[in-house]
Amino acid sequence: MVISKAAKARAWVLFIFYLFLLSWFLFVSVGGTVRDEYFDKRIVHWVPMKHTYQTLSIIISGNFGAENKVGYTYLAFRNIIGNILLFMPFGFLAPIILPIVRSLKGIMLFTGAFSLMAELIQFVLKIGVFDIDDVIFNLIGGTLGYLCLYGFRNLLFRDHVSKDLNGEAF
């Protein structure tokens, strides 16, 4: 895909704005009262999907008390869907401005590394729990964003060279 300088410049502006928003969601908006005490324990969830499975099992079984049902369900789905949606712009914008991530493999490695770095920063600064599920959901979001870009490339970029997902996609 041939990307004009103007399109690349717009993508850079959007990407920088997105990174500011992402940083706010990942590092500033987390925490608060009871959660601060939870984060102080430096909890790590290493086993993929174990914590998500446990959370969804509790929601399905209703073993958290009727008074907590709406809040608990909201938090669980916000975590899953939120992590996916939060990284979709990453997968959409990064391939436009960074030639090294213009393949499916490239965007998956870049998204995974960036997400892993964010989880480590949250853990070290005690503003979040290191959760491998978050990395997985972020990776899904980045990949979906990339696939949206790939799917809409004809509409977004008029002068393009199309190739398949396994090679240089743009």
PDB file of C-alpha atoms in Angstrom:
ATOM      1  CA  MET A   1       0.000   0.000   0.000  1.00  0.00           C
ATOM      2  CA  VAL A   2       1.292   3.389  -0.939  1.00  0.00           C
ATOM      3  CA  ILE A   3       0.588   5.817   1.880  1.00  0.00           C
ATOM      4  CA  SER A   4       0.738   9.534   1.148  1.00  0.00           C
ATOM      5  CA  LYS A   5       2.752  11.833   3.397  1.00  0.00           C
ATOM      6  CA  ALA A   6      -0.455  13.644   4.390  1.00  0.00           C
ATOM      7  CA  ALA A   7      -2.135  10.367   5.426  1.00  0.00           C
ATOM      8  CA  LYS A   8       0.954   9.353   7.372  1.00  0.00           C
ATOM      9  CA  ALA A   9       1.073  12.750   9.115  1.00  0.00           C
ATOM     10  CA  ARG A  10      -2.607  12.464  10.100  1.00  0.00           C
ATOM     11  CA  ALA A  11      -1.967   8.944  11.365  1.00  0.00           C
ATOM     12  CA  TRP A  12       0.970  10.196  13.489  1.00  0.00           C
ATOM     13  CA  VAL A  13      -1.207  12.888  15.069  1.00  0.00           C
ATOM     14  CA  LEU A  14      -3.958  10.353  15.802  1.00  0.00           C
ATOM     15  CA  PHE A  15      -1.444   7.818  17.127  1.00  0.00           C
ATOM     16  CA  ILE A  16       0.144  10.316  19.523  1.00  0.00           C
ATOM     17  CA  PHE A  17      -3.296  11.419  20.747  1.00  0.00           C
ATOM     18  CA  TYR A  18      -4.260   7.751  21.142  1.00  0.00           C
ATOM     19  CA  LEU A  19      -1.067   7.018  23.126  1.00  0.00           C
ATOM     20  CA  PHE A  20      -1.919   9.856  25.536  1.00  0.00           C
ATOM     21  CA  LEU A  21      -5.428   8.432  26.018  1.00  0.00           C
ATOM     22  CA  LEU A  22      -4.060   4.903  26.358  1.00  0.00           C
ATOM     23  CA  SER A  23      -1.540   6.059  28.968  1.00  0.00           C
ATOM     24  CA  TRP A  24      -4.309   7.741  30.922  1.00  0.00           C
ATOM     25  CA  PHE A  25      -6.455   4.579  30.890  1.00  0.00           C
ATOM     26  CA  LEU A  26      -3.545   2.290  31.762  1.00  0.00           C
ATOM     27  CA  PHE A  27      -1.720   4.356  34.363  1.00  0.00           C
ATOM     28  CA  VAL A  28      -3.920   7.160  35.717  1.00  0.00           C
ATOM     29  CA  SER A  29      -7.520   5.946  35.742  1.00  0.00           C
ATOM     30  CA  VAL A  30      -6.758   2.681  37.586  1.00  0.00           C
ATOM     31  CA  GLY A  31      -6.824   2.421  41.342  1.00  0.00           C
ATOM     32  CA  GLY A  32      -8.933   4.025  44.011  1.00  0.00           C
ATOM     33  CA  THR A  33      -9.622   3.257  47.703  1.00  0.00           C
ATOM     34  CA  VAL A  34     -10.111  -0.511  48.100  1.00  0.00           C
ATOM     35  CA  ARG A  35      -8.315  -1.269  44.839  1.00  0.00           C
ATOM     36  CA  ASP A  36      -5.194   0.556  46.076  1.00  0.00           C
ATOM     37  CA  GLU A  37      -4.889  -1.969  48.904  1.00  0.00           C
ATOM     38  CA  TYR A  38      -5.347  -4.803  46.385  1.00  0.00           C
ATOM     39  CA  PHE A  39      -2.596  -3.433  44.106  1.00  0.00           C
ATOM     40  CA  ASP A  40      -0.231  -3.035  47.060  1.00  0.00           C
ATOM     41  CA  LYS A  41      -0.035  -6.828  47.292  1.00  0.00           C
ATOM     42  CA  ARG A  42       1.734  -7.037  43.889  1.00  0.00           C
ATOM     43  CA  ILE A  43      -0.445  -9.799  42.517  1.00  0.00           C
ATOM     44  CA  VAL A  44       0.551 -11.630  39.338  1.00  0.00           C
ATOM     45  CA  HIS A  45      -1.825 -13.760  37.260  1.00  0.00           C
ATOM     46  CA  TRP A  46       0.523 -15.897  35.123  1.00  0.00           C
ATOM     47  CA  VAL A  47      -1.786 -18.736  34.083  1.00  0.00           C
ATOM     48  CA  PRO A  48      -3.546 -17.726  30.852  1.00  0.00           C
ATOM     49  CA  MET A  49      -7.316 -17.316  31.170  1.00  0.00           C
ATOM     50  CA  LYS A  50      -7.436 -18.782  34.704  1.00  0.00           C
ATOM     51  CA  HIS A  51      -8.481 -15.511  36.352  1.00  0.00           C
ATOM     52  CA  THR A  52     -10.956 -14.710  33.558  1.00  0.00           C
ATOM     53  CA  TYR A  53     -12.446 -18.210  33.799  1.00  0.00           C
ATOM     54  CA  GLN A  54     -12.787 -17.883  37.585  1.00  0.00           C
ATOM     55  CA  THR A  55     -14.428 -14.474  37.238  1.00  0.00           C
ATOM     56  CA  LEU A  56     -16.891 -15.650  34.590  1.00  0.00           C
ATOM     57  CA  SER A  57     -17.653 -18.795  36.635  1.00  0.00           C
ATOM     58  CA  ILE A  58     -18.546 -16.654  39.645  1.00  0.00           C
ATOM     59  CA  ILE A  59     -20.834 -14.491  37.503  1.00  0.00           C
ATOM     60  CA  ILE A  60     -22.589 -17.521  36.013  1.00  0.00           C
ATOM     61  CA  SER A  61     -22.974 -19.272  39.378  1.00  0.00           C
ATOM     62  CA  GLY A  62     -24.004 -16.092  41.210  1.00  0.00           C
ATOM     63  CA  ASN A  63     -21.679 -16.841  44.150  1.00  0.00           C
ATOM     64  CA  PHE A  64     -20.854 -13.212  44.906  1.00  0.00           C
ATOM     65  CA  GLY A  65     -24.118 -12.096  46.469  1.00  0.00           C
ATOM     66  CA  ALA A  66     -27.141 -10.515  44.839  1.00  0.00           C
ATOM     67  CA  GLU A  67     -26.140  -7.006  45.920  1.00  0.00           C
ATOM     68  CA  ASN A  68     -22.871  -7.272  43.929  1.00  0.00           C
ATOM     69  CA  LYS A  69     -24.235  -8.906  40.772  1.00  0.00           C
ATOM     70  CA  VAL A  70     -24.541  -5.858  38.509  1.00  0.00           C
ATOM     71  CA  GLY A  71     -21.256  -4.286  39.592  1.00  0.00           C
ATOM     72  CA  TYR A  72     -19.264  -7.500  39.406  1.00  0.00           C
ATOM     73  CA  THR A  73     -20.665  -8.425  35.994  1.00  0.00           C
ATOM     74  CA  TYR A  74     -19.974  -4.908  34.700  1.00  0.00           C
ATOM     75  CA  LEU A  75     -16.366  -4.963  35.927  1.00  0.00           C
ATOM     76  CA  ALA A  76     -15.673  -8.398  34.432  1.00  0.00           C
ATOM     77  CA  PHE A  77     -17.011  -7.524  30.995  1.00  0.00           C
ATOM     78  CA  ARG A  78     -15.440  -4.063  31.100  1.00  0.00           C
ATOM     79  CA  ASN A  79     -12.100  -5.759  31.688  1.00  0.00           C
ATOM     80  CA  ILE A  80     -12.511  -8.197  28.793  1.00  0.00           C
ATOM     81  CA  ILE A  81     -14.195  -5.947  26.206  1.00  0.00           C
ATOM     82  CA  GLY A  82     -12.324  -2.865  27.421  1.00  0.00           C
ATOM     83  CA  ASN A  83      -8.907  -4.471  26.928  1.00  0.00           C
ATOM     84  CA  ILE A  84      -9.873  -5.559  23.426  1.00  0.00           C
ATOM     85  CA  LEU A  85     -11.327  -2.187  22.402  1.00  0.00           C
ATOM     86  CA  LEU A  86      -8.490  -0.250  24.031  1.00  0.00           C
ATOM     87  CA  PHE A  87      -5.903  -1.790  21.702  1.00  0.00           C
ATOM     88  CA  MET A  88      -7.855  -1.823  18.432  1.00  0.00           C
ATOM     89  CA  PRO A  89      -6.625   1.679  17.472  1.00  0.00           C
ATOM     90  CA  PHE A  90      -3.080   0.488  18.179  1.00  0.00           C
ATOM     91  CA  GLY A  91      -3.408  -2.270  15.585  1.00  0.00           C
ATOM     92  CA  PHE A  92      -5.116   0.085  13.163  1.00  0.00           C
ATOM     93  CA  LEU A  93      -2.711   3.050  13.353  1.00  0.00           C
ATOM     94  CA  ALA A  94       0.712   1.481  13.991  1.00  0.00           C
ATOM     95  CA  PRO A  95       1.001  -0.223  10.570  1.00  0.00           C
ATOM     96  CA  ILE A  96       0.311   3.083   8.820  1.00  0.00           C
ATOM     97  CA  ILE A  97       3.194   4.889  10.494  1.00  0.00           C
ATOM     98  CA  LEU A  98       5.646   2.061  11.261  1.00  0.00           C
ATOM     99  CA  PRO A  99       6.658  -0.043   8.239  1.00  0.00           C
ATOM    100  CA  ILE A 100       8.131  -2.759  10.484  1.00  0.00           C
ATOM    101  CA  VAL A 101       4.649  -3.748  11.717  1.00  0.00           C
ATOM    102  CA  ARG A 102       2.889  -3.941   8.362  1.00  0.00           C
ATOM    103  CA  SER A 103       2.372  -7.683   8.572  1.00  0.00           C
ATOM    104  CA  LEU A 104       0.083  -9.704  10.815  1.00  0.00           C
ATOM    105  CA  LYS A 105       3.085 -11.235  12.577  1.00  0.00           C
ATOM    106  CA  GLY A 106       4.673  -7.795  13.010  1.00  0.00           C
ATOM    107  CA  ILE A 107       1.595  -6.193  14.568  1.00  0.00           C
ATOM    108  CA  MET A 108       1.054  -9.168  16.866  1.00  0.00           C
ATOM    109  CA  LEU A 109       4.648  -9.020  18.138  1.00  0.00           C
ATOM    110  CA  PHE A 110       4.541  -5.227  18.531  1.00  0.00           C
ATOM    111  CA  THR A 111       1.159  -5.227  20.295  1.00  0.00           C
ATOM    112  CA  GLY A 112       2.183  -8.087  22.571  1.00  0.00           C
ATOM    113  CA  ALA A 113       5.463  -6.405  23.520  1.00  0.00           C
ATOM    114  CA  PHE A 114       3.789  -3.036  24.131  1.00  0.00           C
ATOM    115  CA  SER A 115       1.055  -4.623  26.242  1.00  0.00           C
ATOM    116  CA  LEU A 116       3.567  -6.656  28.240  1.00  0.00           C
ATOM    117  CA  MET A 117       5.547  -3.478  28.912  1.00  0.00           C
ATOM    118  CA  ALA A 118       2.367  -1.701  30.100  1.00  0.00           C
ATOM    119  CA  GLU A 119       1.513  -4.573  32.466  1.00  0.00           C
ATOM    120  CA  LEU A 120       5.038  -4.529  33.900  1.00  0.00           C
ATOM    121  CA  ILE A 121       4.877  -0.760  34.463  1.00  0.00           C
ATOM    122  CA  GLN A 122       1.526  -1.131  36.265  1.00  0.00           C
ATOM    123  CA  PHE A 123       3.000  -3.859  38.445  1.00  0.00           C
ATOM    124  CA  VAL A 124       6.246  -2.046  39.281  1.00  0.00           C
ATOM    125  CA  LEU A 125       4.481   1.256  40.054  1.00  0.00           C
ATOM    126  CA  LYS A 126       1.801  -0.587  42.088  1.00  0.00           C
ATOM    127  CA  ILE A 127      -1.022   0.853  39.985  1.00  0.00           C
ATOM    128  CA  GLY A 128      -2.285  -2.436  38.637  1.00  0.00           C
ATOM    129  CA  VAL A 129      -2.071  -6.192  38.753  1.00  0.00           C
ATOM    130  CA  PHE A 130       0.103  -8.013  36.220  1.00  0.00           C
ATOM    131  CA  ASP A 131      -2.459 -10.135  34.399  1.00  0.00           C
ATOM    132  CA  ILE A 132      -1.472 -12.258  31.405  1.00  0.00           C
ATOM    133  CA  ASP A 133      -5.152 -12.235  30.374  1.00  0.00           C
ATOM    134  CA  ASP A 134      -4.884  -8.483  29.804  1.00  0.00           C
ATOM    135  CA  VAL A 135      -1.961  -9.083  27.453  1.00  0.00           C
ATOM    136  CA  ILE A 136      -4.006 -11.710  25.582  1.00  0.00           C
ATOM    137  CA  PHE A 137      -7.064  -9.435  25.281  1.00  0.00           C
ATOM    138  CA  ASN A 138      -4.867  -6.495  24.215  1.00  0.00           C
ATOM    139  CA  LEU A 139      -3.272  -8.731  21.592  1.00  0.00           C
ATOM    140  CA  ILE A 140      -6.715  -9.696  20.309  1.00  0.00           C
ATOM    141  CA  GLY A 141      -7.635  -5.998  20.129  1.00  0.00           C
ATOM    142  CA  GLY A 142      -4.465  -5.038  18.264  1.00  0.00           C
ATOM    143  CA  THR A 143      -4.972  -7.896  15.824  1.00  0.00           C
ATOM    144  CA  LEU A 144      -8.617  -6.923  15.227  1.00  0.00           C
ATOM    145  CA  GLY A 145      -7.534  -3.329  14.614  1.00  0.00           C
ATOM    146  CA  TYR A 146      -4.968  -4.537  12.083  1.00  0.00           C
ATOM    147  CA  LEU A 147      -7.567  -6.716  10.366  1.00  0.00           C
ATOM    148  CA  CYS A 148      -9.938  -3.723  10.165  1.00  0.00           C
ATOM    149  CA  LEU A 149      -7.168  -1.672   8.549  1.00  0.00           C
ATOM    150  CA  TYR A 150      -6.403  -4.485   6.140  1.00  0.00           C
ATOM    151  CA  GLY A 151     -10.115  -4.934   5.353  1.00  0.00           C
ATOM    152  CA  PHE A 152     -10.731  -1.231   4.731  1.00  0.00           C
ATOM    153  CA  ARG A 153      -7.446  -0.434   2.989  1.00  0.00           C
ATOM    154  CA  ASN A 154      -9.150   0.136  -0.372  1.00  0.00           C
ATOM    155  CA  LEU A 155     -11.392   2.794   1.168  1.00  0.00           C
ATOM    156  CA  LEU A 156      -8.627   4.430   3.199  1.00  0.00           C
ATOM    157  CA  PHE A 157      -5.847   4.498   0.645  1.00  0.00           C
ATOM    158  CA  ARG A 158      -6.700   4.951  -3.000  1.00  0.00           C
ATOM    159  CA  ASP A 159      -3.240   4.101  -4.347  1.00  0.00           C
ATOM    160  CA  HIS A 160      -2.476   0.714  -2.918  1.00  0.00           C
ATOM    161  CA  VAL A 161      -0.630  -2.441  -3.636  1.00  0.00           C
ATOM    162  CA  SER A 162      -2.487  -5.417  -2.266  1.00  0.00           C
ATOM    163  CA  LYS A 163      -0.778  -8.460  -0.886  1.00  0.00           C
ATOM    164  CA  ASP A 164      -1.881 -11.191   1.457  1.00  0.00           C
ATOM    165  CA  LEU A 165      -1.851 -11.277   5.252  1.00  0.00           C
ATOM    166  CA  ASN A 166       1.090 -13.656   5.397  1.00  0.00           C
ATOM    167  CA  GLY A 167       3.517 -11.378   3.625  1.00  0.00           C
ATOM    168  CA  GLU A 168       4.073  -7.672   3.532  1.00  0.00           C
ATOM    169  CA  ALA A 169       0.464  -6.647   3.893  1.00  0.00           C
ATOM    170  CA  PHE A 170       0.934  -3.067   2.746  1.00  0.00           C
TER     171      PHE A 170
END
